[in-house]
Tab-separated table of C-alpha atoms in Angstrom:
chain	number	residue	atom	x	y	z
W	1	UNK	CA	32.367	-55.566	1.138
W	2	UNK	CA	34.576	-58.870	1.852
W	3	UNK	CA	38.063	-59.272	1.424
W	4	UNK	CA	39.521	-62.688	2.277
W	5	UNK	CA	42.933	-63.793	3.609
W	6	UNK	CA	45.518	-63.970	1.435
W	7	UNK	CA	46.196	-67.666	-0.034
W	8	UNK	CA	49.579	-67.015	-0.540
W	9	UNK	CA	52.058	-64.158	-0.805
W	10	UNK	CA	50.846	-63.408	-4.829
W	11	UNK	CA	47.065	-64.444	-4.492
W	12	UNK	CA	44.569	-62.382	-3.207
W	13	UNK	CA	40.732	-61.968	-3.283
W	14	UNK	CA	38.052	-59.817	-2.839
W	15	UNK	CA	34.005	-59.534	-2.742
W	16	UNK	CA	32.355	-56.301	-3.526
W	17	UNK	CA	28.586	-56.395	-3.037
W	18	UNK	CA	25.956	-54.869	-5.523
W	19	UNK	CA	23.175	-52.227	-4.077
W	20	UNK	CA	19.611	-51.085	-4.013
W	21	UNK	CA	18.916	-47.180	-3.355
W	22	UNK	CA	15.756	-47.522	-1.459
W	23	UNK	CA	14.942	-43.591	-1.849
W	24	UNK	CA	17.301	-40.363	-2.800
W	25	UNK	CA	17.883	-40.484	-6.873
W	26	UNK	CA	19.897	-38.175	-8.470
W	27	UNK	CA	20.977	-36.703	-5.204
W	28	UNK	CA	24.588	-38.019	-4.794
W	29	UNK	CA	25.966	-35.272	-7.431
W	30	UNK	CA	23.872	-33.043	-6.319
W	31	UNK	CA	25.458	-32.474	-2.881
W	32	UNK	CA	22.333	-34.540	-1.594
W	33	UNK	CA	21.003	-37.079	0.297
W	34	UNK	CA	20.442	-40.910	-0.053
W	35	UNK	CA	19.313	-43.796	1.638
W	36	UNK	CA	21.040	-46.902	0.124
W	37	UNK	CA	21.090	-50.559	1.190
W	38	UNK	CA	23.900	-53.611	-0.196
W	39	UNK	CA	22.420	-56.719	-1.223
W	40	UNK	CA	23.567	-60.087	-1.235
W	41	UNK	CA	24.757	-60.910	-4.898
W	42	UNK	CA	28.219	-59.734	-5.940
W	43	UNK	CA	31.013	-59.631	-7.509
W	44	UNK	CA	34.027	-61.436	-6.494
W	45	UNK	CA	37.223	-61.097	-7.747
W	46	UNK	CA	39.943	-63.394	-7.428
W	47	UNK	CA	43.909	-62.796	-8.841
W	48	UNK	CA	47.120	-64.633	-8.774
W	49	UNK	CA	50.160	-62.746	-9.363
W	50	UNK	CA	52.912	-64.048	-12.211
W	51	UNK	CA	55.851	-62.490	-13.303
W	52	UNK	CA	56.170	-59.742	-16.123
W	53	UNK	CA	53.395	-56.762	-17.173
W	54	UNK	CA	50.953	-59.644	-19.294
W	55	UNK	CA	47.364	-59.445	-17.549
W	56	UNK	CA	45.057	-62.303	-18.543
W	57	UNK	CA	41.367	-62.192	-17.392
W	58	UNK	CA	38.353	-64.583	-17.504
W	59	UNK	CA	34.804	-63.358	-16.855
W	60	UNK	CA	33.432	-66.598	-15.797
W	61	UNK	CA	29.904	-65.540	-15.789
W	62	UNK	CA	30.296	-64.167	-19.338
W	63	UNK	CA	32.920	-66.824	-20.842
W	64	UNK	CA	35.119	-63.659	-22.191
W	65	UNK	CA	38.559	-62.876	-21.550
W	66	UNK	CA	41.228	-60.002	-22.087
W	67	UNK	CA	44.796	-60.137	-22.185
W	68	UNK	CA	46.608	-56.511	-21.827
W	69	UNK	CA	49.749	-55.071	-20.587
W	70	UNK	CA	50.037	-54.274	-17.347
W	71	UNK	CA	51.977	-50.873	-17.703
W	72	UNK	CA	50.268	-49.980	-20.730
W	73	UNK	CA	45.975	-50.505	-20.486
W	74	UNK	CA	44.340	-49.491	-23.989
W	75	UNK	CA	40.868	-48.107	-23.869
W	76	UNK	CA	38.412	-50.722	-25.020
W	77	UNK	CA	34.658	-50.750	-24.297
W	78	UNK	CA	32.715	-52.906	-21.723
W	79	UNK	CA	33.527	-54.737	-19.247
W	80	UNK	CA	36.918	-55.152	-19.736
W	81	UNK	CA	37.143	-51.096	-19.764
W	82	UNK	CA	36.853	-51.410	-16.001
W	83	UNK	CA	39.838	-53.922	-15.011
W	84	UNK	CA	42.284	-52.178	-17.631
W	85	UNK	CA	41.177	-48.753	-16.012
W	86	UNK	CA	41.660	-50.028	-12.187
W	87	UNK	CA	45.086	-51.253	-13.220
W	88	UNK	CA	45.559	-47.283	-14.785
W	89	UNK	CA	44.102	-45.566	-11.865
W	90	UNK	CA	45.908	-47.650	-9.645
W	91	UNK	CA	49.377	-47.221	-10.957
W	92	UNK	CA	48.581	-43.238	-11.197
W	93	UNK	CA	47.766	-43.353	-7.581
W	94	UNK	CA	51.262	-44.951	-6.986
W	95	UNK	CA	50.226	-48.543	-6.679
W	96	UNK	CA	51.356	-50.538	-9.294
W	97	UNK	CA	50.056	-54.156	-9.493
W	98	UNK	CA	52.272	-56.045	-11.557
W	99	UNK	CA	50.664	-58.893	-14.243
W	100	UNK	CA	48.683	-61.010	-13.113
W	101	UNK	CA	45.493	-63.943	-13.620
W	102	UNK	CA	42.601	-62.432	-12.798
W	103	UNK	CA	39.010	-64.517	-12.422
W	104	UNK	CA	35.745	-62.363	-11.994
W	105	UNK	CA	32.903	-64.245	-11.142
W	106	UNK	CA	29.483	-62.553	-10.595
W	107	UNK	CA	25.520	-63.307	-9.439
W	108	UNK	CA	24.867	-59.594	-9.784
W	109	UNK	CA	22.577	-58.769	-13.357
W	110	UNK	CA	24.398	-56.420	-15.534
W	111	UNK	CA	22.333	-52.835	-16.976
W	112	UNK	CA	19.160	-52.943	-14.295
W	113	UNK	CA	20.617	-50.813	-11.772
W	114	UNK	CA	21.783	-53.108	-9.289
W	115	UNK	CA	25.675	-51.123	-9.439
W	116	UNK	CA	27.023	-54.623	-10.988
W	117	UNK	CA	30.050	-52.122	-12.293
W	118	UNK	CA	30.793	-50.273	-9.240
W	119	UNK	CA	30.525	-53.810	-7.236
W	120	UNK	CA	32.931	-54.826	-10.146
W	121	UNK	CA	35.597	-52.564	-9.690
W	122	UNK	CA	35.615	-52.050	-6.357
W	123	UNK	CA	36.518	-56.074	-5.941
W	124	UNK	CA	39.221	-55.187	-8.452
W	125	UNK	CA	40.633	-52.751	-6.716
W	126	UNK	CA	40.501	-54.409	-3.144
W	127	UNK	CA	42.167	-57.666	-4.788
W	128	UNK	CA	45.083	-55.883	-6.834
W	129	UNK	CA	46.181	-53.711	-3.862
W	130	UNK	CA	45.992	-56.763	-1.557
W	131	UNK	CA	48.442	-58.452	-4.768
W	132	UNK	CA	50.617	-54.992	-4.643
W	133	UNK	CA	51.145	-55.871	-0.491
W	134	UNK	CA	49.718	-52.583	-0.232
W	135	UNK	CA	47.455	-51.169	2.120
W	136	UNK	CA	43.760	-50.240	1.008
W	137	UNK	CA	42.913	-46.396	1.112
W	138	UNK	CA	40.520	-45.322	3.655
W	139	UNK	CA	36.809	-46.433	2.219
W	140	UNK	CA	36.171	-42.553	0.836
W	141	UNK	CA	39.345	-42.258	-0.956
W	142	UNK	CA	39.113	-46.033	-2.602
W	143	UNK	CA	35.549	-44.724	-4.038
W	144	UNK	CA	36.951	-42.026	-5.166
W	145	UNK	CA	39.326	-43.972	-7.220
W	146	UNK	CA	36.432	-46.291	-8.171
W	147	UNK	CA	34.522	-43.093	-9.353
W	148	UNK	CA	37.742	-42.159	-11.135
W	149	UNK	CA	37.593	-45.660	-13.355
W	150	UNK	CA	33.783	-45.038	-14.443
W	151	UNK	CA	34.589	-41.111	-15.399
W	152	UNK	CA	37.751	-41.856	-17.242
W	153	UNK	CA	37.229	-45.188	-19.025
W	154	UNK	CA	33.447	-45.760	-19.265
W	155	UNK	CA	32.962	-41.941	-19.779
W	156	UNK	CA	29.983	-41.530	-17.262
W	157	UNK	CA	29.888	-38.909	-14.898
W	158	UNK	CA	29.056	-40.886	-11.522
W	159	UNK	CA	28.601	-39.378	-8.393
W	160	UNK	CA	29.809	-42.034	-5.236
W	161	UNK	CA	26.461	-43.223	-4.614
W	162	UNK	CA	27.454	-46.951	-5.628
W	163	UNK	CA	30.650	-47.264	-4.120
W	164	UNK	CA	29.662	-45.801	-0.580
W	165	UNK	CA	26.698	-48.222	-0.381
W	166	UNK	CA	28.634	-51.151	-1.595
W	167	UNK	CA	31.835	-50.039	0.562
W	168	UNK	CA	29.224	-49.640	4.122
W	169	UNK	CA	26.539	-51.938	3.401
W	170	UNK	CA	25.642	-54.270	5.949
W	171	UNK	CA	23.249	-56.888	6.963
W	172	UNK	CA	19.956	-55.406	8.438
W	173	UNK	CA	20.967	-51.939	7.833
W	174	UNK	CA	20.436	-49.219	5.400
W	175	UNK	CA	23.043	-46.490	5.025
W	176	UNK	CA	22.246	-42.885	4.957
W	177	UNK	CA	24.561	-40.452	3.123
W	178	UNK	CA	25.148	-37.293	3.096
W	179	UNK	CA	27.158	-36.458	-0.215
W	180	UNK	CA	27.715	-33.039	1.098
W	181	UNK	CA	30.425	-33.923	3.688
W	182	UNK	CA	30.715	-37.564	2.826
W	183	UNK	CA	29.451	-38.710	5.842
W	184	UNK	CA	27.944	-42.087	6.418
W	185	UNK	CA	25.079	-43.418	8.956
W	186	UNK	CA	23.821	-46.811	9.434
W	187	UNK	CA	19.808	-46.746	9.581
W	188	UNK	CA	17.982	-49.864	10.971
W	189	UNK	CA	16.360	-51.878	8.008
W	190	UNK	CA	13.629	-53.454	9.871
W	191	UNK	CA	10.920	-54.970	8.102
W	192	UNK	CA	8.449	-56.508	10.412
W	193	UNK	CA	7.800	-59.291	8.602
W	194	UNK	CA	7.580	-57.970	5.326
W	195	UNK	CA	9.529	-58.662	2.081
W	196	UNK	CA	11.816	-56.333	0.030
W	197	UNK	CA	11.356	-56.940	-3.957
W	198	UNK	CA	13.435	-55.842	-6.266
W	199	UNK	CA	12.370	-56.491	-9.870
W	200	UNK	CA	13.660	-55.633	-12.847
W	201	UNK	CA	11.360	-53.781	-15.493
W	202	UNK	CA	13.151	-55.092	-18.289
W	203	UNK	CA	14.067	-51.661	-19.752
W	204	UNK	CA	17.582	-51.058	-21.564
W	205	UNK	CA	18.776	-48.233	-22.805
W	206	UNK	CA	22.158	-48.042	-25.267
W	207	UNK	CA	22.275	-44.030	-24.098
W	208	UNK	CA	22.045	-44.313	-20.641
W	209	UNK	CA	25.140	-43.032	-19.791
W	210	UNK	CA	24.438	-40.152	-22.148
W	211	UNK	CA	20.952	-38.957	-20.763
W	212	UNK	CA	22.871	-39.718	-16.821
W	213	UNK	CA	25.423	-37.026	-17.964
W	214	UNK	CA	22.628	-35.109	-19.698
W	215	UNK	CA	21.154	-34.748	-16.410
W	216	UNK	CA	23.807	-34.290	-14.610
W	217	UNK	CA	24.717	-30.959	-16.326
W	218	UNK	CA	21.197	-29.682	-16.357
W	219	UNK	CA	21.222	-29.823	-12.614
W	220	UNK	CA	24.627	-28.069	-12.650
W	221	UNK	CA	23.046	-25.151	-15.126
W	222	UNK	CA	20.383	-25.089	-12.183
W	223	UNK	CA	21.950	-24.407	-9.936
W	224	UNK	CA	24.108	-21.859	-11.361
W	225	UNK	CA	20.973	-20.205	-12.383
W	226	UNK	CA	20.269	-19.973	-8.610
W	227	UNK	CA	23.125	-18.543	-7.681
W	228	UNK	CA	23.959	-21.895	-5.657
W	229	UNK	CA	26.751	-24.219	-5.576
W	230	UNK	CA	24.735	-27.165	-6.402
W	231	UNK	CA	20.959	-27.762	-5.810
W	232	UNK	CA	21.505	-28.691	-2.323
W	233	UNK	CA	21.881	-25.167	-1.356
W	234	UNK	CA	18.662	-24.318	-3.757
W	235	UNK	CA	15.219	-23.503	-2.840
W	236	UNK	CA	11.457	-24.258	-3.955
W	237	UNK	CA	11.162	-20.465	-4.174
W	238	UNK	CA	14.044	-20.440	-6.545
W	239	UNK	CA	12.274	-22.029	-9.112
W	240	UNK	CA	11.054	-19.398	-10.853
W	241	UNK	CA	13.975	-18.334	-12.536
W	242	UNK	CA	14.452	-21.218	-14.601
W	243	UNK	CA	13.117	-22.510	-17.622
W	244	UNK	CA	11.263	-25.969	-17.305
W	245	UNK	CA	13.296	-28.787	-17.881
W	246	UNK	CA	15.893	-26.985	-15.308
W	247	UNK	CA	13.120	-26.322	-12.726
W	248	UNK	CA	12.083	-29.788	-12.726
W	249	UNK	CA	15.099	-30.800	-12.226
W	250	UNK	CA	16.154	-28.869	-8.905
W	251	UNK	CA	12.436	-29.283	-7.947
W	252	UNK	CA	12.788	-33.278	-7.812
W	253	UNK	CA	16.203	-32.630	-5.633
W	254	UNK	CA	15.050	-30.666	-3.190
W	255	UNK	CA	12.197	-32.216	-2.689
W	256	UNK	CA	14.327	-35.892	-2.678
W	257	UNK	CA	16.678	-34.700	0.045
W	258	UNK	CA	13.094	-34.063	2.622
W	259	UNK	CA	11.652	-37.362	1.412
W	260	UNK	CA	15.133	-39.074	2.095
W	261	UNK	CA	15.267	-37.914	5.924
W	262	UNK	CA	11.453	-38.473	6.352
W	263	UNK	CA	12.274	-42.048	5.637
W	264	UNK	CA	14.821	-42.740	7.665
W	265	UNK	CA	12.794	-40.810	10.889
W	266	UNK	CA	9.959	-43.375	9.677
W	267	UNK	CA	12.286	-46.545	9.627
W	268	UNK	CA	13.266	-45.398	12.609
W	269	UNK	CA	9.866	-45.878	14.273
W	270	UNK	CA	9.284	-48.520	11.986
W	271	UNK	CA	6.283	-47.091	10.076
W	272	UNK	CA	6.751	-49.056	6.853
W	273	UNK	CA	3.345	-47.110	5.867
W	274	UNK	CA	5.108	-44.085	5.765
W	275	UNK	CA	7.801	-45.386	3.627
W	276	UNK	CA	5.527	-46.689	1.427
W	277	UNK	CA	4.144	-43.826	0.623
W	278	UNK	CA	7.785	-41.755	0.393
W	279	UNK	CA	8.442	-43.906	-1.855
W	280	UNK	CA	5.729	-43.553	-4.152
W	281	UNK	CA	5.911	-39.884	-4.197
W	282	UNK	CA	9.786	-40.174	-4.940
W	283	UNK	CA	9.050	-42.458	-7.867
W	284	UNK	CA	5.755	-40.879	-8.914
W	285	UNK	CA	8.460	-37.887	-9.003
W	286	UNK	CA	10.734	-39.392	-10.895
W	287	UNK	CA	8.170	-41.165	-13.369
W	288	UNK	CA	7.104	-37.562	-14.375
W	289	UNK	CA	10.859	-36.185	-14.998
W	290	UNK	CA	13.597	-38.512	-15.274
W	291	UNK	CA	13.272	-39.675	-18.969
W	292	UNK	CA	11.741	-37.673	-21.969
W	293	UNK	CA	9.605	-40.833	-22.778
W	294	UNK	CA	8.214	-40.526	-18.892
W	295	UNK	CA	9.967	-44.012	-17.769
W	296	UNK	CA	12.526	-44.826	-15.162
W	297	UNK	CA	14.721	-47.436	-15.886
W	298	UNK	CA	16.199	-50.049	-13.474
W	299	UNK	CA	14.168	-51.955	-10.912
W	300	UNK	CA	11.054	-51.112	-10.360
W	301	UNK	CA	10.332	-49.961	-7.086
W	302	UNK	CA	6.917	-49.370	-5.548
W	303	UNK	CA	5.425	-48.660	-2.319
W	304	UNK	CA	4.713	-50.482	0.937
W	305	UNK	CA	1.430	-51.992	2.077
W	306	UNK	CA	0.332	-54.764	4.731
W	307	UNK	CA	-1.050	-57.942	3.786
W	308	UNK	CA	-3.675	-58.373	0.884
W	309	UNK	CA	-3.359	-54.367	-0.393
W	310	UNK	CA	-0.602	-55.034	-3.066
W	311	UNK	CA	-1.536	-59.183	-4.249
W	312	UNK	CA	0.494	-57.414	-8.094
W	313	UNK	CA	3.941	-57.961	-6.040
W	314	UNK	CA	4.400	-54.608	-4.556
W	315	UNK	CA	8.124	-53.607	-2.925
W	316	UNK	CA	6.913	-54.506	0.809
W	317	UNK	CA	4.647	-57.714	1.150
W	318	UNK	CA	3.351	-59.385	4.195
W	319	UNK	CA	4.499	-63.241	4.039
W	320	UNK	CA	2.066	-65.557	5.335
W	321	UNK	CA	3.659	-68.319	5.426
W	322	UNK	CA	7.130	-67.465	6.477
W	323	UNK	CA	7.427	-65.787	9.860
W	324	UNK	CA	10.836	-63.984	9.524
W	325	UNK	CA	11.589	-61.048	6.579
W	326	UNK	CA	12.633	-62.664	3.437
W	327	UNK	CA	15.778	-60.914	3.303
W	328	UNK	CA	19.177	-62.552	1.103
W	329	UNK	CA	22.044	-62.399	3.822
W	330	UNK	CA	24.316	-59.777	3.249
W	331	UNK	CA	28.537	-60.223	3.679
């Protein structure tokens, strides 16, 4: 995350970075674990202040704009659902950015699960309190106001996965939370001269915020099941008691959380073998239960290997000809 000095005393700016969750899916509503990292692209927003409640907005990336009231946001759908809903959330938290012209400019792909709409709003939010002369909320309580946005106005039930990574990510560094008290550790990202890939499968799906909410309240019946407050406090033994679909789902989150700590004690003695294979039981995992049709959407992440055992473009890759990790520089 980036904010930059204010221009003037009604423009303000603000850089929100997108994210990669190395290993811990589904954990964040859960109560779980995850291991996070920011990446370079983002999302930067920048707004001038005008008089009156009018709110104009240009998507420079997309060459779309929106024009609303300032005191009175209508639902709409896409993108534009998340600046009129920061301006509602804001004003309900008592911060009420007055009209403005707003420019969002992005390098962050949109639907392949790079958090391009948590980046998005969180550089909304940073830039119209910075217009309100008001002081950001501590970095919990802003995601929770991010998280707020996406529930209300997009209608998907988000945990704070993508605002915590984007809000602590730094350069070299993944970022270990634990969504059970919130708290936040920075893990060394130390790759030894390998490369970190990110590639997109190329899947979309119209009802993915459906089959996220779908899940979401399966692990919820799960755990009730249990007799737990959520599946963190559930147990392989457990299991038993539920029917399938719910069993696979608490089985994938408790065994997530262990594979999630195992990698950060392996990044920690940089054994990038060990990660590897973490993370191909995580996504072998997650290949057998996340999606009815057996797929999991986003990019496609894979395991770790040295030099000449993955030549199809694996996640970690031994560079011969560069001597330093490929890595974009974070901000």
């Amino acid at each position: 995350m980036r904010t930059y000095p204010t221009l003037s005393a009604n423009v303000a700016q603000a850089f929100a970075p997108g994210r990669v969750n190395l290993i811990g899916e589904h954990t964040d509503y859960n109560a779980g674990l995850a291991l996070p990292f920011a990446i370079g692209s983002g999302v930067t927003v920048s707004a001038a202040g005008r008089p009156g409640h009018r709110v104009d907005v240009h998507a420079a990336d997309l060459n779309e704009t929106d024009s609303f009231d300032a005191g009175a946001p209508a639902p709409i759908d896409g993108w534009r659902a998340f600046v009129r809903g920061s301006y509602a959330v804001l004003a309900q938290s008592g911060i009420r950015p007055s009209g403005a012209s707003i420019e969002i400019s992005s390098d962050l792909p949109q639907g392949i699960g790079v958090s391009s709409s948590a980046a998005l709003t969180l550089a909304l939010f940073l830039a119209l309190i910075e217009l309100a002369g008001e002081a950001a909320p501590e970095p919990v309580a802003l995601a929770r106001l991010c998280q707020k946005v996406e529930q209300e106005w997009r209608g998907a039930q988000t945990g704070l996965l993508d605002q915590l990574a984007s809000l602590y990510g730094n350069a070299g560094q993944a970022t270990l939370i634990d969504f059970q008290d919130l708290s936040v550790t920075a893990v060394p990202l130390e790759l030894d001269g390998h490369r970190l890939l990110v590639m997109n499968s190329g899947e979309r799906d119209s009802g993915a915020i459906a089959g996220y909410n779908q899940r979401r309240s399966e692990c919820e019946q799960a755990a009730s099941r249990v007799g737990a407050e959520n599946l963190r406090g559930a147990l392989f033994q457990d299991l038993h008691m539920l029917p399938d679909v719910l069993a696979r789902r608490a089985r994938h989150v408790i065994g997530e959380n262990g594979r999630v700590l195992e990698a950060v004690e392996a990044l920690r003695r940089s054994d990038l073998n060990a990660v590897g294979a973490l993370l191909d039981a995580s996504h072998a995992r997650q290949l057998r239960g996340v999606d009815p049709g057996g797929r999991k959407r986003g990019p496609s992440v894979q395991g770790c290997r040295r030099a000449g055992c993955a030549p199809d473009g694996r996640r970690f890759r031994r560079q011969r000809d560069r001597p330093t990790p490929c890595r974009r520089r974070l901000t």
